[in-house]
GROMACS .gro file of C-alpha atoms in nm:
model
  464
    1MET     CA    1  -3.063  -1.857  -1.232
    2THR     CA    2  -2.690  -1.889  -1.184
    3THR     CA    3  -2.527  -2.162  -0.982
    4ALA     CA    4  -2.321  -2.102  -0.672
    5ASN     CA    5  -2.007  -2.209  -0.857
    6THR     CA    6  -2.047  -1.955  -1.138
    7ALA     CA    7  -1.852  -1.631  -1.113
    8LEU     CA    8  -2.058  -1.313  -1.104
    9ARG     CA    9  -2.009  -1.127  -1.432
   10LEU     CA   10  -2.022  -0.748  -1.413
   11ALA     CA   11  -2.004  -0.509  -1.707
   12VAL     CA   12  -1.855  -0.172  -1.612
   13VAL     CA   13  -2.036   0.081  -1.830
   14GLY     CA   14  -2.091   0.454  -1.855
   15HIS     CA   15  -2.020   0.769  -2.050
   16THR     CA   16  -1.668   0.832  -2.177
   17ASN     CA   17  -1.405   0.942  -1.927
   18THR     CA   18  -1.601   0.878  -1.607
   19GLY     CA   19  -1.350   0.643  -1.446
   20LYS     CA   20  -1.454   0.295  -1.561
   21THR     CA   21  -1.098   0.173  -1.611
   22SER     CA   22  -1.000   0.349  -1.289
   23LEU     CA   23  -1.261   0.147  -1.102
   24LEU     CA   24  -1.114  -0.179  -1.229
   25ARG     CA   25  -0.762  -0.068  -1.142
   26THR     CA   26  -0.863   0.004  -0.786
   27LEU     CA   27  -1.072  -0.310  -0.737
   28THR     CA   28  -0.799  -0.532  -0.882
   29HIS     CA   29  -0.517  -0.339  -0.708
   30ASP     CA   30  -0.346  -0.322  -1.045
   31ALA     CA   31  -0.212   0.018  -1.152
   32GLY     CA   32  -0.121  -0.128  -1.491
   33PHE     CA   33  -0.470  -0.244  -1.592
   34GLY     CA   34  -0.596  -0.079  -1.909
   35GLN     CA   35  -0.518   0.280  -1.995
   36VAL     CA   36  -0.625   0.578  -1.785
   37SER     CA   37  -0.628   0.927  -1.934
   38ASP     CA   38  -0.818   1.254  -1.916
   39ALA     CA   39  -0.882   1.221  -2.288
   40PRO     CA   40  -1.229   1.086  -2.376
   41GLY     CA   41  -1.267   0.745  -2.536
   42THR     CA   42  -0.941   0.600  -2.405
   43THR     CA   43  -1.086   0.247  -2.382
   44ARG     CA   44  -1.181   0.127  -2.731
   45HIS     CA   45  -1.252  -0.241  -2.664
   46VAL     CA   46  -1.366  -0.470  -2.383
   47GLU     CA   47  -1.106  -0.582  -2.128
   48GLY     CA   48  -1.162  -0.819  -1.836
   49ALA     CA   49  -1.027  -0.901  -1.492
   50ARG     CA   50  -1.111  -1.157  -1.225
   51LEU     CA   51  -1.144  -1.122  -0.850
   52LEU     CA   52  -1.051  -1.441  -0.667
   53LEU     CA   53  -1.193  -1.587  -0.350
   54ASN     CA   54  -1.013  -1.887  -0.200
   55GLY     CA   55  -0.826  -1.932  -0.525
   56ALA     CA   56  -1.136  -1.943  -0.746
   57ALA     CA   57  -1.287  -1.670  -0.961
   58ALA     CA   58  -1.567  -1.500  -0.767
   59VAL     CA   59  -1.628  -1.196  -0.987
   60GLU     CA   60  -1.544  -1.121  -1.348
   61LEU     CA   61  -1.524  -0.750  -1.430
   62TYR     CA   62  -1.540  -0.623  -1.788
   63ASP     CA   63  -1.421  -0.276  -1.878
   64THR     CA   64  -1.619  -0.145  -2.175
   65PRO     CA   65  -1.577   0.152  -2.409
   66GLY     CA   66  -1.749   0.474  -2.314
   67LEU     CA   67  -2.094   0.557  -2.446
   68GLU     CA   68  -2.052   0.860  -2.672
   69ASP     CA   69  -2.384   0.913  -2.852
   70GLY     CA   70  -2.663   0.805  -2.622
   71ILE     CA   71  -2.905   1.063  -2.760
   72GLY     CA   72  -2.852   0.948  -3.119
   73LEU     CA   73  -2.876   0.581  -3.028
   74LEU     CA   74  -3.202   0.623  -2.837
   75ASP     CA   75  -3.353   0.799  -3.138
   76TYR     CA   76  -3.233   0.517  -3.362
   77LEU     CA   77  -3.387   0.253  -3.134
   78ASP     CA   78  -3.719   0.435  -3.154
   79GLN     CA   79  -3.690   0.452  -3.533
   80LEU     CA   80  -3.633   0.078  -3.554
   81GLN     CA   81  -3.945   0.017  -3.351
   82THR     CA   82  -4.148   0.250  -3.572
   83GLN     CA   83  -4.023   0.078  -3.888
   84THR     CA   84  -4.137  -0.264  -3.769
   85GLY     CA   85  -4.475  -0.134  -3.662
   86SER     CA   86  -4.471  -0.350  -3.351
   87ARG     CA   87  -4.371  -0.305  -2.990
   88HIS     CA   88  -4.070  -0.492  -2.854
   89ASP     CA   89  -3.966  -0.529  -2.496
   90GLY     CA   90  -3.628  -0.392  -2.391
   91PRO     CA   91  -3.403  -0.691  -2.468
   92GLU     CA   92  -3.581  -0.752  -2.802
   93SER     CA   93  -3.525  -0.392  -2.909
   94ILE     CA   94  -3.155  -0.417  -2.821
   95ALA     CA   95  -3.127  -0.747  -3.010
   96ARG     CA   96  -3.285  -0.586  -3.317
   97PHE     CA   97  -3.037  -0.299  -3.294
   98LEU     CA   98  -2.741  -0.537  -3.270
   99ASP     CA   99  -2.860  -0.703  -3.592
  100SER     CA  100  -2.886  -0.369  -3.772
  101PRO     CA  101  -2.619  -0.220  -4.003
  102GLU     CA  102  -2.569   0.084  -3.777
  103SER     CA  103  -2.443  -0.139  -3.495
  104LYS     CA  104  -2.133  -0.191  -3.708
  105ARG     CA  105  -2.101   0.166  -3.828
  106ARG     CA  106  -2.219   0.478  -3.644
  107PHE     CA  107  -2.294   0.303  -3.314
  108GLU     CA  108  -2.021   0.039  -3.324
  109GLN     CA  109  -1.879   0.143  -2.986
  110GLU     CA  110  -2.220   0.147  -2.817
  111ALA     CA  111  -2.292  -0.197  -2.965
  112ARG     CA  112  -1.984  -0.340  -2.792
  113VAL     CA  113  -2.109  -0.207  -2.460
  114LEU     CA  114  -2.461  -0.346  -2.501
  115LYS     CA  115  -2.338  -0.688  -2.615
  116LYS     CA  116  -2.122  -0.719  -2.307
  117LEU     CA  117  -2.396  -0.601  -2.069
  118ILE     CA  118  -2.641  -0.855  -2.212
  119ALA     CA  119  -2.381  -1.130  -2.165
  120CYS     CA  120  -2.324  -1.032  -1.800
  121ASP     CA  121  -2.530  -1.072  -1.484
  122ALA     CA  122  -2.541  -0.699  -1.407
  123GLY     CA  123  -2.385  -0.366  -1.490
  124LEU     CA  124  -2.203  -0.101  -1.290
  125TYR     CA  125  -2.283   0.242  -1.434
  126VAL     CA  126  -1.991   0.468  -1.343
  127ILE     CA  127  -2.072   0.837  -1.300
  128ASP     CA  128  -1.834   1.130  -1.268
  129VAL     CA  129  -2.030   1.331  -1.012
  130ARG     CA  130  -1.838   1.644  -1.106
  131ASP     CA  131  -2.032   1.648  -1.435
  132PRO     CA  132  -2.363   1.831  -1.462
  133ILE     CA  133  -2.665   1.608  -1.518
  134LEU     CA  134  -2.749   1.623  -1.888
  135ALA     CA  135  -2.999   1.463  -2.122
  136LYS     CA  136  -2.732   1.232  -2.262
  137HIS     CA  137  -2.688   1.068  -1.922
  138LYS     CA  138  -3.061   1.000  -1.889
  139ASP     CA  139  -3.072   0.860  -2.242
  140GLU     CA  140  -2.777   0.631  -2.167
  141LEU     CA  141  -2.955   0.496  -1.860
  142ALA     CA  142  -3.273   0.443  -2.063
  143ILE     CA  143  -3.079   0.246  -2.325
  144LEU     CA  144  -2.895   0.035  -2.068
  145ALA     CA  145  -3.222  -0.039  -1.890
  146ARG     CA  146  -3.353  -0.201  -2.210
  147CYS     CA  147  -3.089  -0.474  -2.174
  148GLY     CA  148  -3.298  -0.618  -1.890
  149LYS     CA  149  -3.003  -0.648  -1.650
  150PRO     CA  150  -2.972  -0.504  -1.299
  151LEU     CA  151  -2.790  -0.171  -1.315
  152VAL     CA  152  -2.612  -0.022  -1.013
  153PRO     CA  153  -2.481   0.337  -1.036
  154VAL     CA  154  -2.131   0.397  -0.895
  155LEU     CA  155  -2.064   0.757  -0.797
  156ASN     CA  156  -1.701   0.840  -0.872
  157PHE     CA  157  -1.491   1.140  -0.761
  158ILE     CA  158  -1.717   1.200  -0.461
  159ASN     CA  159  -1.431   1.363  -0.268
  160ASP     CA  160  -1.387   1.639  -0.524
  161ALA     CA  161  -1.479   1.991  -0.415
  162HIS     CA  162  -1.707   2.025  -0.721
  163ALA     CA  163  -1.894   1.698  -0.671
  164ARG     CA  164  -2.271   1.706  -0.731
  165LYS     CA  165  -2.335   1.391  -0.533
  166GLN     CA  166  -2.677   1.479  -0.394
  167ASP     CA  167  -2.807   1.605  -0.730
  168TRP     CA  168  -2.707   1.278  -0.893
  169LYS     CA  169  -2.868   1.071  -0.618
  170GLU     CA  170  -3.197   1.255  -0.658
  171THR     CA  171  -3.193   1.218  -1.036
  172LEU     CA  172  -3.115   0.847  -1.016
  173ALA     CA  173  -3.395   0.795  -0.765
  174ARG     CA  174  -3.643   0.956  -1.004
  175LEU     CA  175  -3.526   0.707  -1.266
  176GLY     CA  176  -3.592   0.418  -1.030
  177LEU     CA  177  -3.230   0.358  -0.930
  178HIS     CA  178  -3.236   0.375  -0.551
  179VAL     CA  179  -2.936   0.158  -0.465
  180VAL     CA  180  -2.629   0.371  -0.532
  181ILE     CA  181  -2.265   0.297  -0.452
  182GLU     CA  182  -2.030   0.579  -0.352
  183PHE     CA  183  -1.676   0.484  -0.448
  184ASP     CA  184  -1.398   0.729  -0.524
  185THR     CA  185  -1.153   0.541  -0.745
  186VAL     CA  186  -0.867   0.783  -0.672
  187ALA     CA  187  -0.905   0.799  -0.294
  188PRO     CA  188  -1.143   0.522  -0.181
  189ALA     CA  189  -1.247   0.489   0.181
  190LEU     CA  190  -1.048   0.235   0.378
  191ASP     CA  191  -1.351   0.004   0.378
  192GLY     CA  192  -1.476   0.124   0.040
  193GLU     CA  193  -1.429  -0.207  -0.139
  194ALA     CA  194  -1.609  -0.400   0.133
  195GLN     CA  195  -1.901  -0.158   0.121
  196LEU     CA  196  -1.919  -0.185  -0.257
  197TYR     CA  197  -1.964  -0.563  -0.243
  198GLN     CA  198  -2.216  -0.535   0.039
  199LYS     CA  199  -2.425  -0.292  -0.166
  200LEU     CA  200  -2.411  -0.522  -0.467
  201ALA     CA  201  -2.531  -0.810  -0.251
  202LEU     CA  202  -2.853  -0.615  -0.184
  203VAL     CA  203  -2.932  -0.606  -0.556
  204LEU     CA  204  -2.790  -0.939  -0.674
  205ASP     CA  205  -2.945  -1.183  -0.430
  206THR     CA  206  -2.840  -1.494  -0.624
  207HIS     CA  207  -2.478  -1.394  -0.563
  208ALA     CA  208  -2.529  -1.242  -0.219
  209ALA     CA  209  -2.334  -1.512  -0.035
  210THR     CA  210  -2.036  -1.478  -0.267
  211LEU     CA  211  -2.039  -1.099  -0.246
  212GLN     CA  212  -2.064  -1.107   0.132
  213ALA     CA  213  -1.773  -1.351   0.150
  214LEU     CA  214  -1.575  -1.129  -0.086
  215SER     CA  215  -1.651  -0.828   0.133
  216GLU     CA  216  -1.519  -1.009   0.438
  217ASP     CA  217  -1.215  -1.134   0.249
  218VAL     CA  218  -1.127  -0.779   0.146
  219GLY     CA  219  -1.101  -0.687   0.514
  220VAL     CA  220  -0.891  -0.993   0.594
  221GLN     CA  221  -0.655  -0.928   0.303
  222ARG     CA  222  -0.623  -0.561   0.396
  223GLU     CA  223  -0.518  -0.656   0.750
  224ARG     CA  224  -0.269  -0.914   0.623
  225ARG     CA  225  -0.130  -0.663   0.377
  226ARG     CA  226  -0.090  -0.406   0.654
  227ASN     CA  227   0.084  -0.649   0.889
  228ALA     CA  228   0.322  -0.762   0.616
  229ALA     CA  229   0.398  -0.399   0.530
  230PHE     CA  230   0.497  -0.318   0.887
  231ALA     CA  231   0.711  -0.631   0.897
  232LEU     CA  232   0.901  -0.486   0.600
  233VAL     CA  233   0.944  -0.160   0.790
  234ALA     CA  234   1.057  -0.342   1.103
  235ASP     CA  235   1.318  -0.532   0.904
  236MET     CA  236   1.451  -0.203   0.766
  237LEU     CA  237   1.466  -0.040   1.110
  238ILE     CA  238   1.648  -0.339   1.259
  239ASP     CA  239   1.902  -0.319   0.976
  240VAL     CA  240   1.964   0.049   1.049
  241ALA     CA  241   1.962   0.028   1.429
  242ALA     CA  242   2.212  -0.258   1.429
  243LEU     CA  243   2.451  -0.093   1.183
  244ARG     CA  244   2.799  -0.020   1.323
  245LEU     CA  245   3.096   0.117   1.136
  246SER     CA  246   3.444   0.133   1.286
  247SER     CA  247   3.644   0.451   1.239
  248GLN     CA  248   3.976   0.588   1.349
  249THR     CA  249   3.942   0.900   1.561
  250ASP     CA  250   4.088   1.159   1.323
  251ASP     CA  251   3.842   1.396   1.155
  252ASP     CA  252   3.893   1.268   0.801
  253SER     CA  253   3.829   0.907   0.902
  254VAL     CA  254   3.519   1.003   1.098
  255LYS     CA  255   3.381   1.205   0.807
  256SER     CA  256   3.448   0.923   0.564
  257SER     CA  257   3.283   0.662   0.786
  258THR     CA  258   2.988   0.892   0.855
  259GLN     CA  259   2.935   0.949   0.484
  260LEU     CA  260   2.947   0.575   0.424
  261MET     CA  261   2.689   0.524   0.698
  262GLN     CA  262   2.463   0.791   0.548
  263ASP     CA  263   2.483   0.631   0.206
  264LYS     CA  264   2.402   0.287   0.344
  265VAL     CA  265   2.100   0.415   0.537
  266ARG     CA  266   1.968   0.617   0.245
  267GLN     CA  267   1.998   0.316   0.016
  268ARG     CA  268   1.824   0.098   0.273
  269GLU     CA  269   1.536   0.340   0.303
  270GLN     CA  270   1.499   0.351  -0.075
  271ALA     CA  271   1.497  -0.028  -0.085
  272GLY     CA  272   1.233  -0.027   0.188
  273ILE     CA  273   1.018   0.224   0.001
  274LYS     CA  274   1.043   0.019  -0.318
  275ALA     CA  275   0.944  -0.293  -0.126
  276LEU     CA  276   0.638  -0.116   0.019
  277LEU     CA  277   0.531   0.018  -0.320
  278THR     CA  278   0.566  -0.328  -0.473
  279HIS     CA  279   0.381  -0.481  -0.179
  280TYR     CA  280   0.085  -0.247  -0.236
  281ARG     CA  281   0.119  -0.293  -0.614
  282PHE     CA  282   0.223   0.062  -0.695
  283ARG     CA  283   0.514   0.178  -0.910
  284PRO     CA  284   0.841   0.341  -0.794
  285GLU     CA  285   0.753   0.656  -0.989
  286ASP     CA  286   0.437   0.695  -0.779
  287TYR     CA  287   0.650   0.810  -0.485
  288PRO     CA  288   0.947   1.031  -0.575
  289GLY     CA  289   1.027   1.053  -0.204
  290GLN     CA  290   1.236   1.298  -0.009
  291PRO     CA  291   1.602   1.289   0.105
  292LEU     CA  292   1.665   1.159   0.453
  293PRO     CA  293   1.832   1.437   0.657
  294LEU     CA  294   2.123   1.242   0.798
  295GLU     CA  295   2.361   1.494   0.950
  296GLY     CA  296   2.604   1.289   1.146
  297GLY     CA  297   2.683   0.966   1.315
  298ARG     CA  298   2.634   0.847   1.668
  299TRP     CA  299   2.960   0.773   1.844
  300ASN     CA  300   2.820   0.591   2.146
  301MET     CA  301   2.931   0.226   2.137
  302ASP     CA  302   2.638   0.107   2.354
  303LEU     CA  303   2.875  -0.158   2.485
  304PHE     CA  304   2.737  -0.170   2.835
  305ASN     CA  305   2.364  -0.136   2.797
  306PRO     CA  306   2.159  -0.405   2.974
  307GLN     CA  307   2.112  -0.614   2.659
  308ALA     CA  308   2.486  -0.618   2.592
  309LEU     CA  309   2.538  -0.743   2.946
  310LEU     CA  310   2.283  -1.017   2.895
  311ASP     CA  311   2.469  -1.124   2.582
  312THR     CA  312   2.787  -1.165   2.786
  313GLY     CA  313   2.613  -1.391   3.039
  314ILE     CA  314   2.554  -1.136   3.316
  315HIS     CA  315   2.211  -1.156   3.476
  316VAL     CA  316   1.985  -0.855   3.461
  317GLY     CA  317   1.982  -0.822   3.837
  318LYS     CA  318   2.357  -0.756   3.843
  319GLY     CA  319   2.369  -0.584   3.508
  320PHE     CA  320   2.390  -0.219   3.601
  321ALA     CA  321   2.656  -0.257   3.868
  322ALA     CA  322   2.865  -0.495   3.662
  323GLY     CA  323   2.827  -0.276   3.356
  324ALA     CA  324   2.939   0.035   3.540
  325MET     CA  325   3.239  -0.147   3.685
  326ALA     CA  326   3.345  -0.289   3.354
  327GLY     CA  327   3.310   0.046   3.184
  328ALA     CA  328   3.502   0.228   3.452
  329ALA     CA  329   3.774  -0.032   3.452
  330VAL     CA  330   3.833  -0.009   3.084
  331ASP     CA  331   3.828   0.370   3.090
  332VAL     CA  332   4.084   0.381   3.371
  333PHE     CA  333   4.312   0.114   3.234
  334THR     CA  334   4.326   0.260   2.886
  335ALA     CA  335   4.395   0.618   2.994
  336GLY     CA  336   4.741   0.703   2.868
  337LEU     CA  337   4.851   0.347   2.801
  338SER     CA  338   5.063   0.250   2.505
  339LEU     CA  339   4.906   0.066   2.215
  340GLY     CA  340   5.085  -0.255   2.311
  341THR     CA  341   4.959  -0.247   2.669
  342ALA     CA  342   4.607  -0.163   2.557
  343ALA     CA  343   4.619  -0.452   2.311
  344LEU     CA  344   4.729  -0.684   2.589
  345ILE     CA  345   4.435  -0.577   2.808
  346GLY     CA  346   4.203  -0.625   2.511
  347GLY     CA  347   4.337  -0.974   2.460
  348VAL     CA  348   4.281  -1.061   2.825
  349LEU     CA  349   3.926  -0.926   2.818
  350GLY     CA  350   3.858  -1.116   2.498
  351SER     CA  351   3.985  -1.443   2.638
  352VAL     CA  352   3.803  -1.417   2.971
  353TRP     CA  353   3.461  -1.278   2.879
  354GLN     CA  354   3.188  -1.483   2.723
  355GLY     CA  355   3.061  -1.330   2.405
  356THR     CA  356   3.412  -1.270   2.272
  357ASP     CA  357   3.295  -1.249   1.911
  358LYS     CA  358   3.065  -0.957   1.990
  359LEU     CA  359   3.221  -0.757   2.272
  360GLY     CA  360   3.579  -0.878   2.284
  361LYS     CA  361   3.656  -0.761   1.931
  362ARG     CA  362   3.474  -0.433   1.982
  363LEU     CA  363   3.661  -0.363   2.307
  364TYR     CA  364   3.985  -0.457   2.137
  365GLY     CA  365   3.911  -0.212   1.858
  366ARG     CA  366   3.831   0.065   2.101
  367LEU     CA  367   4.151   0.001   2.298
  368GLN     CA  368   4.343   0.042   1.973
  369GLY     CA  369   4.192   0.388   1.923
  370PHE     CA  370   3.882   0.319   1.710
  371HIS     CA  371   3.533   0.460   1.743
  372GLU     CA  372   3.217   0.284   1.636
  373ILE     CA  373   2.962   0.498   1.455
  374THR     CA  374   2.593   0.415   1.467
  375VAL     CA  375   2.277   0.593   1.356
  376GLU     CA  376   2.119   0.849   1.587
  377ASP     CA  377   1.789   0.766   1.754
  378SER     CA  378   1.634   1.070   1.586
  379ILE     CA  379   1.705   0.920   1.243
  380LEU     CA  380   1.546   0.592   1.346
  381ARG     CA  381   1.238   0.786   1.455
  382LEU     CA  382   1.230   0.971   1.126
  383LEU     CA  383   1.260   0.650   0.927
  384ALA     CA  384   0.976   0.495   1.127
  385ILE     CA  385   0.754   0.801   1.089
  386ARG     CA  386   0.808   0.829   0.715
  387ALA     CA  387   0.740   0.460   0.662
  388HIS     CA  388   0.431   0.474   0.884
  389GLN     CA  389   0.291   0.770   0.691
  390LEU     CA  390   0.374   0.610   0.357
  391ILE     CA  391   0.181   0.296   0.449
  392ARG     CA  392  -0.114   0.510   0.555
  393ALA     CA  393  -0.104   0.696   0.222
  394LEU     CA  394  -0.085   0.373   0.022
  395GLU     CA  395  -0.377   0.222   0.214
  396LEU     CA  396  -0.594   0.519   0.114
  397ARG     CA  397  -0.472   0.545  -0.244
  398GLY     CA  398  -0.663   0.412  -0.542
  399HIS     CA  399  -0.462   0.240  -0.812
  400ALA     CA  400  -0.600   0.484  -1.066
  401ASP     CA  401  -0.443   0.786  -0.894
  402MET     CA  402  -0.178   0.932  -1.123
  403ALA     CA  403  -0.061   1.208  -0.886
  404PRO     CA  404   0.254   1.147  -0.678
  405VAL     CA  405   0.204   1.000  -0.332
  406GLN     CA  406   0.210   1.270  -0.065
  407ILE     CA  407   0.278   1.206   0.302
  408SER     CA  408   0.215   1.443   0.591
  409MET     CA  409   0.485   1.455   0.856
  410GLN     CA  410   0.260   1.675   1.070
  411ALA     CA  411   0.017   1.385   1.104
  412ALA     CA  412   0.285   1.157   1.250
  413GLN     CA  413   0.185   0.965   1.561
  414GLU     CA  414   0.315   1.106   1.889
  415GLU     CA  415   0.430   0.759   1.996
  416LEU     CA  416   0.693   0.768   1.723
  417LYS     CA  417   0.800   1.122   1.804
  418GLU     CA  418   0.835   1.120   2.179
  419GLN     CA  419   0.813   0.782   2.347
  420ALA     CA  420   1.115   0.561   2.403
  421LEU     CA  421   1.227   0.360   2.104
  422PRO     CA  422   1.073   0.013   2.093
  423GLU     CA  423   1.279  -0.236   2.289
  424GLN     CA  424   1.353  -0.436   1.974
  425LEU     CA  425   1.549  -0.143   1.831
  426GLN     CA  426   1.736  -0.100   2.156
  427GLU     CA  427   1.820  -0.469   2.147
  428ALA     CA  428   1.938  -0.440   1.787
  429ARG     CA  429   2.195  -0.182   1.899
  430SER     CA  430   2.391  -0.462   2.065
  431HIS     CA  431   2.366  -0.698   1.766
  432PRO     CA  432   2.569  -0.556   1.476
  433GLU     CA  433   2.540  -0.894   1.307
  434TRP     CA  434   2.165  -0.825   1.266
  435SER     CA  435   2.232  -0.555   1.005
  436ARG     CA  436   2.242  -0.644   0.637
  437LEU     CA  437   2.423  -0.314   0.591
  438GLY     CA  438   2.728  -0.441   0.777
  439ASP     CA  439   2.997  -0.683   0.669
  440HIS     CA  440   2.904  -0.973   0.897
  441PHE     CA  441   2.528  -1.015   0.865
  442SER     CA  442   2.394  -1.323   1.037
  443SER     CA  443   2.023  -1.376   1.072
  444GLY     CA  444   1.868  -1.604   1.327
  445SER     CA  445   1.555  -1.686   1.520
  446ARG     CA  446   1.609  -1.406   1.772
  447ARG     CA  447   1.630  -1.145   1.495
  448ASP     CA  448   1.319  -1.289   1.331
  449VAL     CA  449   1.132  -1.265   1.661
  450ALA     CA  450   1.246  -0.906   1.709
  451VAL     CA  451   1.130  -0.812   1.358
  452GLY     CA  452   0.791  -0.973   1.418
  453GLN     CA  453   0.743  -0.802   1.754
  454LEU     CA  454   0.853  -0.464   1.619
  455GLY     CA  455   0.623  -0.498   1.319
  456ARG     CA  456   0.323  -0.565   1.541
  457THR     CA  457   0.415  -0.270   1.763
  458LEU     CA  458   0.438  -0.035   1.465
  459ALA     CA  459   0.112  -0.164   1.317
  460SER     CA  460  -0.072  -0.096   1.643
  461ILE     CA  461   0.034   0.269   1.657
  462GLY     CA  462  -0.254   0.498   1.574
  463THR     CA  463  -0.517   0.224   1.585
  464GLN     CA  464  -0.621   0.266   1.947
   0.00000   0.00000   0.00000
C-alpha cells in the first residue's frame, strides 16, 4: 500500500516500435525526450520523466526497451519451471528468470523491462493498433501479467485509416484486460490526457485522488496555455496595427518605405510564430510556415478617427463634427501653400492642440509633404487567422509528431474574416508608440490593457 505522498510509478512497456517513447513525449510535452524513429528497438535502456502537481512529483513515467522475443522468453520461463519440478506463482517465476544466465544474454532487453515493471506500481502496455494481432503480442501480455502488477493497454495510432481498434479491444477483453485507454500520441484528443488519467484512476484506486487531481490540472494548464498563447498573438497584432512609417510622396520613397514595412511585419510574424512554438514546447523546424502576402502599404493616416480625437482631449460626443472640421480645415489650408506657410500652420496647430507629441508632429509631417504608411486591415486579418489556426494545430498536436505542422486557412473563423476589427486594433492605429517595430516604442498600462482585452477576444473566437 503506497502513501498519499508517494509518486505513482508507471512503466511504459510493449513491443518494439509501438510508440512508447512517443507516449512519454506527448504526456510530458517534451519533443526532445528520448529518441523516436520508425526503426525497431530505438530505445535500448530505461529513461524516466516526472509529471508534477502543485510543484511535487505526482507520476513517474519510465520508458523501457521494446520486447522483441516474447515467444522465446515465454518458452524459457516454462523450461525453468519444468527444471525445478515445482510450480511458482507469476512474480516468483519472473524472479527466477532474472537470476538466470539468459537474463544477461539472450533476453537481456526483456529483463530490463521486467525489472522496471516489478519496481513500479503499474504498467502501460502500448499497442500500435495498425499491427495485426499475433501470437507474440499474446505471449508478451502473458509474461507481463506474471509480474503481478496492474497492466493497462494504451491503444496508439487510433486515428490511422488502417487501425484495428475494435479487434484489439476484443482480444484484450478475452485476455481479461477490460479497461483500455485510447490515446493517439501523434494527434491526441484535446482532452485526451485528462481522459487517460481518469481511466487510470479506475484501475489504481490507491492513487485515484492524485490521478483525478492531475486530470483536472491538465485542463487548467491547457486553458492557461491557450490564454497565454493568444496574449502573444495580441501583442504581435498590436505591434503591427500601430506601426507607422513616414515617406515622401515620390514613387521611389513610397516603394522603399513599403518594402521596409513588409520586412518588419514579416519578421514580427516569424518572431510570433517562434514564440508560440516555444510556448507549446515545439521546435522551429516543426513549422516551416508560409510567406505573408504583403502587397502594399496603407496610406490612410487615421488622424481623425474617434480614438485620435479622444487622445487630443475632444469628447466623444463632439468627436465626429470636430474631426470633420479639423480635417477639412487642414485640407483647405494646405492646398497650394508654400512649404514655409504650411510649416507655420503646422507649428500653430502643434502649439495649440493637446496631444502635440502624437498629432502635432504627424500633422507637421503631412504639411511638409509626407505620407504615413500603415498595414492594411486585410493583412491584420490574415495575421490573426494564421496565428489562430496555428494555435489550434499546436493544441491538437502530439509532441511525438515528426511531420510538419499544417494549418487550414479554409477552417478560419468567420469572425476573423468578415466582422469589424477588434476595437483594440482600431485603437492601436492612433498609437504609433505602441509598436515595437517603430522607432519610438513606449509601453504603458493602456497598451497592456489593450493586449489583454484583445487576447481574450481572440481566445473566445470559435468556442461558442
